[in-house]
């Protein structure tokens, strides 16, 4: 049996530490993970954490406060900053707060598909049904619109 690479073990350890961190401790753990010499692995662990935590939090005031704190901890890490911005856009769409169709149109395939599959906004689904980047996104949005009709 081949031994597990060290970065795989660190990745799992980071995800465990992040899952148990809360409040100000969470940003400290994020900063520690981002200090790992393997930047790709560190970014992957934080990205996974952002996805898990943001999905868990929903779109309310707790998400907004959390995202502001996390934004400081991930400052300068563009892939992570983009994912957090996209989670914020999703939260705005989901909560019925103002959002820009241009922002949704420029969003990653990941966010467009997540929105098409999970958001309850008729406006967002209409935008994606007509202008989603991929056939899968357009079809998912159309299917949700058809079910809502």
XYZ file of N, CA and C in Angstrom:
447
model
N 0.841 -1.175 0.000
C 0.000 0.000 0.000
C 0.894 1.250 0.000
N 0.540 2.193 -0.829
C 1.297 3.434 -0.932
C 0.923 4.358 0.224
N 1.914 4.929 0.876
C 1.589 5.852 1.974
C 0.882 7.105 1.444
N 0.018 7.640 2.269
C -0.727 8.838 1.903
C 0.221 10.032 1.823
N 0.113 10.832 0.763
C 0.942 12.035 0.693
C 0.652 12.974 1.872
N 1.666 13.641 2.334
C 1.538 14.523 3.507
C 0.499 15.611 3.295
N 0.429 16.152 2.071
C -0.537 17.237 1.838
C -1.975 16.739 1.931
N -2.223 15.468 1.651
C -3.574 14.922 1.800
C -3.960 14.875 3.278
N -3.033 14.453 4.099
C -3.301 14.403 5.538
C -3.505 15.811 6.097
N -2.676 16.767 5.645
C -2.849 18.146 6.117
C -4.204 18.700 5.675
N -4.585 18.418 4.434
C -5.873 18.886 3.902
C -7.022 18.399 4.797
N -7.045 17.110 5.080
C -8.076 16.552 5.951
C -8.035 17.192 7.338
N -6.835 17.363 7.866
C -6.698 18.003 9.177
C -7.205 19.437 9.170
N -6.909 20.147 8.095
C -7.389 21.531 7.985
C -8.914 21.578 7.920
N -9.504 20.699 7.130
C -10.965 20.691 7.035
C -11.598 20.393 8.393
N -10.999 19.485 9.136
C -11.502 19.168 10.475
C -11.390 20.384 11.401
N -10.229 21.024 11.389
C -10.029 22.206 12.251
C -10.985 23.328 11.856
N -11.172 23.535 10.570
C -12.077 24.583 10.104
C -13.521 24.280 10.471
N -13.910 23.023 10.405
C -15.295 22.670 10.715
C -15.619 22.907 12.187
N -14.611 22.852 13.033
C -14.838 23.036 14.463
C -14.605 24.474 14.928
N -14.029 25.291 14.060
C -13.744 26.678 14.430
C -14.996 27.524 14.251
N -15.162 28.476 15.117
C -16.280 29.399 15.011
C -15.863 30.764 15.508
N -16.628 31.766 15.129
C -16.348 33.124 15.574
C -14.969 33.577 15.162
N -14.293 34.313 16.042
C -12.965 34.839 15.705
C -11.934 33.738 15.484
N -12.133 32.580 16.111
C -11.207 31.462 15.922
C -11.188 31.001 14.469
N -12.324 31.100 13.802
C -12.408 30.646 12.418
C -11.425 31.407 11.530
N -11.361 32.715 11.686
C -10.442 33.511 10.864
C -8.986 33.207 11.207
N -8.713 32.905 12.449
C -7.353 32.513 12.838
C -6.960 31.203 12.182
N -7.890 30.253 12.150
C -7.607 28.967 11.504
C -7.442 29.170 10.001
N -8.288 29.987 9.401
C -8.156 30.284 7.968
C -6.779 30.854 7.677
N -6.347 31.815 8.478
C -5.024 32.410 8.275
C -3.912 31.378 8.416
N -4.043 30.488 9.378
C -3.035 29.434 9.564
C -2.994 28.505 8.354
N -4.148 28.131 7.850
C -4.198 27.253 6.675
C -3.564 27.955 5.478
N -3.860 29.226 5.310
C -3.315 29.967 4.170
C -1.804 30.144 4.266
N -1.236 29.888 5.429
C 0.213 29.942 5.603
C 0.916 28.656 5.185
N 0.153 27.638 4.804
C 0.760 26.371 4.374
C 1.601 26.615 3.120
N 2.751 25.959 3.022
C 3.604 26.169 1.842
C 2.972 25.671 0.537
N 2.039 24.742 0.601
C 1.352 24.260 -0.596
C 0.104 25.125 -0.790
N 0.254 26.196 -1.564
C -0.829 27.168 -1.726
C -2.052 26.584 -2.426
N -1.844 25.685 -3.372
C -2.979 25.070 -4.066
C -3.816 24.252 -3.085
N -3.151 23.462 -2.262
C -3.857 22.659 -1.274
C -4.547 23.557 -0.244
N -3.857 24.593 0.206
C -4.442 25.500 1.198
C -5.690 26.184 0.633
N -5.580 26.695 -0.595
C -6.741 27.336 -1.220
C -7.885 26.340 -1.380
N -7.578 25.107 -1.744
C -8.615 24.079 -1.900
C -9.333 23.813 -0.583
N -8.584 23.736 0.493
C -9.196 23.496 1.805
C -10.094 24.667 2.203
N -9.619 25.883 1.985
C -10.430 27.057 2.351
C -11.656 27.151 1.447
N -11.499 26.884 0.166
C -12.632 26.922 -0.762
C -13.709 25.929 -0.331
N -13.292 24.734 0.014
C -14.245 23.719 0.485
C -14.948 24.193 1.759
N -14.179 24.781 2.656
C -14.754 25.307 3.894
C -15.763 26.416 3.603
N -15.402 27.345 2.719
C -16.326 28.435 2.373
C -17.636 27.867 1.841
N -17.540 26.874 0.960
C -18.750 26.287 0.390
C -19.614 25.632 1.464
N -18.984 24.883 2.343
C -19.740 24.207 3.398
C -20.380 25.204 4.359
N -19.594 26.171 4.812
C -20.097 27.133 5.794
C -21.165 28.044 5.193
N -20.931 28.538 3.995
C -21.899 29.444 3.373
C -23.221 28.730 3.100
N -23.164 27.504 2.624
C -24.395 26.745 2.371
C -25.159 26.512 3.666
N -24.430 26.296 4.731
C -25.029 26.050 6.046
C -25.676 27.320 6.602
N -25.071 28.474 6.340
C -25.519 29.721 6.958
C -26.760 30.316 6.314
N -26.969 30.091 5.041
C -28.102 30.705 4.366
C -27.801 32.143 3.996
N -28.847 32.951 3.896
C -28.674 34.291 3.342
C -28.977 35.430 4.309
N -29.089 35.143 5.578
C -29.474 36.162 6.550
C -28.329 37.020 7.066
N -28.605 37.713 8.140
C -27.635 38.640 8.730
C -26.382 37.919 9.223
N -26.524 36.691 9.691
C -25.354 35.940 10.162
C -24.385 35.692 9.012
N -24.930 35.388 7.821
C -24.064 35.200 6.654
C -23.316 36.485 6.329
N -24.009 37.607 6.349
C -23.391 38.889 6.016
C -22.249 39.204 6.973
N -22.467 39.021 8.253
C -21.416 39.283 9.245
C -20.249 38.320 9.048
N -20.550 37.055 8.843
C -19.508 36.049 8.624
C -18.689 36.379 7.388
N -19.346 36.726 6.293
C -18.623 36.987 5.044
C -17.703 38.199 5.177
N -18.101 39.181 5.955
C -17.220 40.353 6.176
C -15.955 39.947 6.925
N -16.106 39.110 7.937
C -14.942 38.649 8.699
C -14.025 37.792 7.834
N -14.604 36.881 7.097
C -13.815 35.975 6.267
C -13.109 36.750 5.152
N -13.760 37.765 4.609
C -13.148 38.565 3.537
C -11.814 39.143 3.987
N -11.734 39.552 5.238
C -10.474 40.078 5.767
C -9.415 38.988 5.829
N -9.802 37.798 6.241
C -8.844 36.691 6.396
C -8.312 36.187 5.059
N -9.121 36.278 3.995
C -8.694 35.742 2.698
C -8.219 36.830 1.743
N -8.114 38.050 2.234
C -7.721 39.182 1.382
C -6.465 38.866 0.571
N -6.544 39.142 -0.727
C -5.405 38.929 -1.612
C -5.385 37.565 -2.279
N -6.299 36.687 -1.925
C -6.371 35.354 -2.535
C -7.562 35.363 -3.500
N -7.317 35.745 -4.733
C -8.377 35.995 -5.709
C -9.381 34.848 -5.874
N -8.954 33.607 -6.010
C -9.974 32.560 -6.171
C -10.922 32.478 -4.963
N -10.384 32.687 -3.780
C -11.208 32.630 -2.575
C -12.099 33.864 -2.474
N -11.547 35.010 -2.808
C -12.345 36.242 -2.776
C -13.498 36.154 -3.773
N -13.219 35.609 -4.953
C -14.278 35.472 -5.959
C -15.376 34.553 -5.450
N -15.017 33.410 -4.851
C -16.042 32.489 -4.367
C -16.886 33.158 -3.286
N -16.249 33.912 -2.396
C -17.007 34.596 -1.348
C -17.934 35.648 -1.955
N -17.453 36.381 -2.962
C -18.318 37.351 -3.643
C -19.512 36.639 -4.284
N -19.259 35.486 -4.867
C -20.348 34.753 -5.511
C -21.341 34.211 -4.486
N -20.854 33.764 -3.344
C -21.775 33.348 -2.280
C -22.611 34.547 -1.823
N -21.993 35.717 -1.776
C -22.737 36.920 -1.376
C -23.804 37.265 -2.408
N -23.480 37.136 -3.685
C -24.471 37.369 -4.738
C -25.599 36.350 -4.614
N -25.259 35.096 -4.407
C -26.289 34.073 -4.228
C -27.183 34.409 -3.036
N -26.581 34.848 -1.936
C -27.360 35.208 -0.743
C -28.307 36.368 -1.056
N -27.825 37.362 -1.807
C -28.683 38.487 -2.180
C -29.857 38.014 -3.037
N -29.574 37.172 -4.022
C -30.632 36.639 -4.889
C -31.627 35.846 -4.053
N -31.124 34.969 -3.209
C -31.961 34.087 -2.405
C -32.824 34.851 -1.410
N -32.289 35.937 -0.868
C -33.010 36.708 0.147
C -33.909 37.787 -0.454
N -33.855 37.960 -1.768
C -34.676 38.989 -2.398
C -34.109 40.387 -2.256
N -32.828 40.489 -1.928
C -32.188 41.805 -1.870
C -31.799 42.237 -3.285
N -31.515 43.517 -3.492
C -31.126 43.979 -4.826
C -29.861 43.282 -5.329
N -29.849 42.966 -6.618
C -28.687 42.362 -7.261
C -28.726 42.722 -8.746
N -27.596 42.571 -9.383
C -27.437 42.986 -10.777
C -27.477 41.775 -11.706
N -28.265 41.876 -12.774
C -28.284 40.801 -13.764
C -26.920 40.678 -14.437
N -26.212 41.781 -14.573
C -24.862 41.729 -15.167
C -23.935 40.890 -14.283
N -24.031 41.061 -12.963
C -23.193 40.265 -12.055
C -23.499 38.780 -12.202
N -24.773 38.436 -12.306
C -25.136 37.030 -12.477
C -24.652 36.515 -13.832
N -24.769 37.332 -14.860
C -24.308 36.937 -16.186
C -22.803 36.717 -16.259
N -22.048 37.466 -15.452
C -20.591 37.344 -15.430
C -20.094 36.318 -14.416
N -20.992 35.785 -13.628
C -20.612 34.830 -12.575
C -20.105 33.533 -13.197
N -19.391 32.778 -12.388
C -18.846 31.491 -12.833
C -19.966 30.504 -13.146
N -19.606 29.477 -13.885
C -20.553 28.394 -14.148
C -21.062 27.815 -12.829
N -20.154 27.718 -11.845
C -20.532 27.170 -10.545
C -21.702 27.946 -9.947
N -21.607 29.281 -9.910
C -22.670 30.073 -9.300
C -23.932 30.046 -10.160
N -23.776 30.134 -11.463
C -24.961 30.098 -12.309
C -25.724 28.789 -12.118
N -25.019 27.679 -12.055
C -25.694 26.395 -11.877
C -26.308 26.294 -10.482
N -25.590 26.731 -9.472
C -26.138 26.708 -8.109
C -27.418 27.541 -8.040
N -27.405 28.699 -8.672
C -28.574 29.567 -8.677
C -29.725 28.897 -9.420
N -29.421 28.318 -10.586
C -30.468 27.651 -11.373
C -31.087 26.484 -10.607
N -30.293 25.802 -9.816
C -30.784 24.618 -9.103
C -31.387 24.908 -7.730
N -30.996 26.036 -7.104
C -31.391 26.236 -5.702
C -32.092 27.555 -5.384
N -31.894 28.590 -6.160
C -32.485 29.887 -5.811
C -33.974 29.900 -6.145
N -34.722 30.640 -5.375
C -36.157 30.736 -5.604
C -36.561 31.985 -6.370
N -35.606 32.725 -6.871
C -35.891 33.983 -7.548
C -36.342 33.745 -8.989
N -37.570 34.122 -9.271
C -38.097 33.997 -10.634
C -37.244 34.822 -11.601
N -36.861 35.998 -11.173
C -36.034 36.869 -12.026
C -34.704 36.200 -12.366
N -34.034 35.622 -11.371
C -32.746 34.968 -11.616
C -32.923 33.771 -12.536
N -33.965 32.993 -12.312
C -34.208 31.829 -13.165
C -34.503 32.249 -14.606
N -35.233 33.336 -14.762
C -35.534 33.842 -16.106
C -34.259 34.290 -16.809
N -33.405 35.004 -16.092
C -32.126 35.439 -16.664
C -31.309 34.226 -17.099
N -31.199 33.248 -16.235
C -30.371 32.076 -16.535
C -30.988 31.184 -17.608
N -32.313 31.113 -17.670
C -32.960 30.310 -18.711
C -32.632 30.864 -20.090
N -32.484 32.169 -20.179
C -32.186 32.788 -21.473
C -30.715 33.047 -21.720
N -29.960 33.291 -20.648
C -28.575 33.736 -20.828
C -27.555 32.931 -20.039
N -27.961 31.809 -19.498
C -27.007 30.980 -18.770
C -25.866 30.560 -19.685
N -24.690 30.449 -19.123
C -23.498 30.200 -19.918
C -23.495 28.849 -20.619
N -24.073 27.830 -20.001
C -24.051 26.492 -20.595
C -25.478 25.983 -20.795
N -25.605 24.988 -21.639
C -26.914 24.363 -21.873
C -27.452 23.780 -20.566
N -26.587 23.191 -19.768
C -27.022 22.611 -18.490
C -27.642 23.675 -17.585
N -27.007 24.840 -17.512
C -27.537 25.931 -16.682
C -28.881 26.406 -17.226
N -28.968 26.633 -18.539
C -30.225 27.100 -19.139
C -31.344 26.084 -18.927
N -31.031 24.810 -19.119
C -32.050 23.767 -18.939
C -32.501 23.660 -17.487
N -31.567 23.751 -16.559
C -31.931 23.682 -15.136
C -32.838 24.851 -14.756
N -32.515 26.038 -15.249
C -33.343 27.218 -14.946
C -34.726 27.078 -15.576
N -34.782 26.618 -16.821
C -36.084 26.430 -17.487
C -36.939 25.400 -16.746
N -36.307 24.323 -16.321
C -37.050 23.286 -15.601
C -37.630 23.834 -14.302
N -36.876 24.627 -13.583
C -37.380 25.225 -12.332
C -38.521 26.201 -12.617
N -38.387 26.970 -13.709
C -39.463 27.905 -14.084
C -40.727 27.130 -14.452
N -40.564 26.031 -15.185
C -41.722 25.228 -15.580
C -42.428 24.636 -14.361
N -41.660 24.180 -13.382
C -42.260 23.612 -12.171
C -42.995 24.673 -11.363
N -42.502 25.924 -11.434
C -43.113 27.009 -10.668
C -44.394 27.523 -11.329
N -44.537 27.259 -12.616
C -45.704 27.789 -13.354
C -46.976 27.038 -13.049
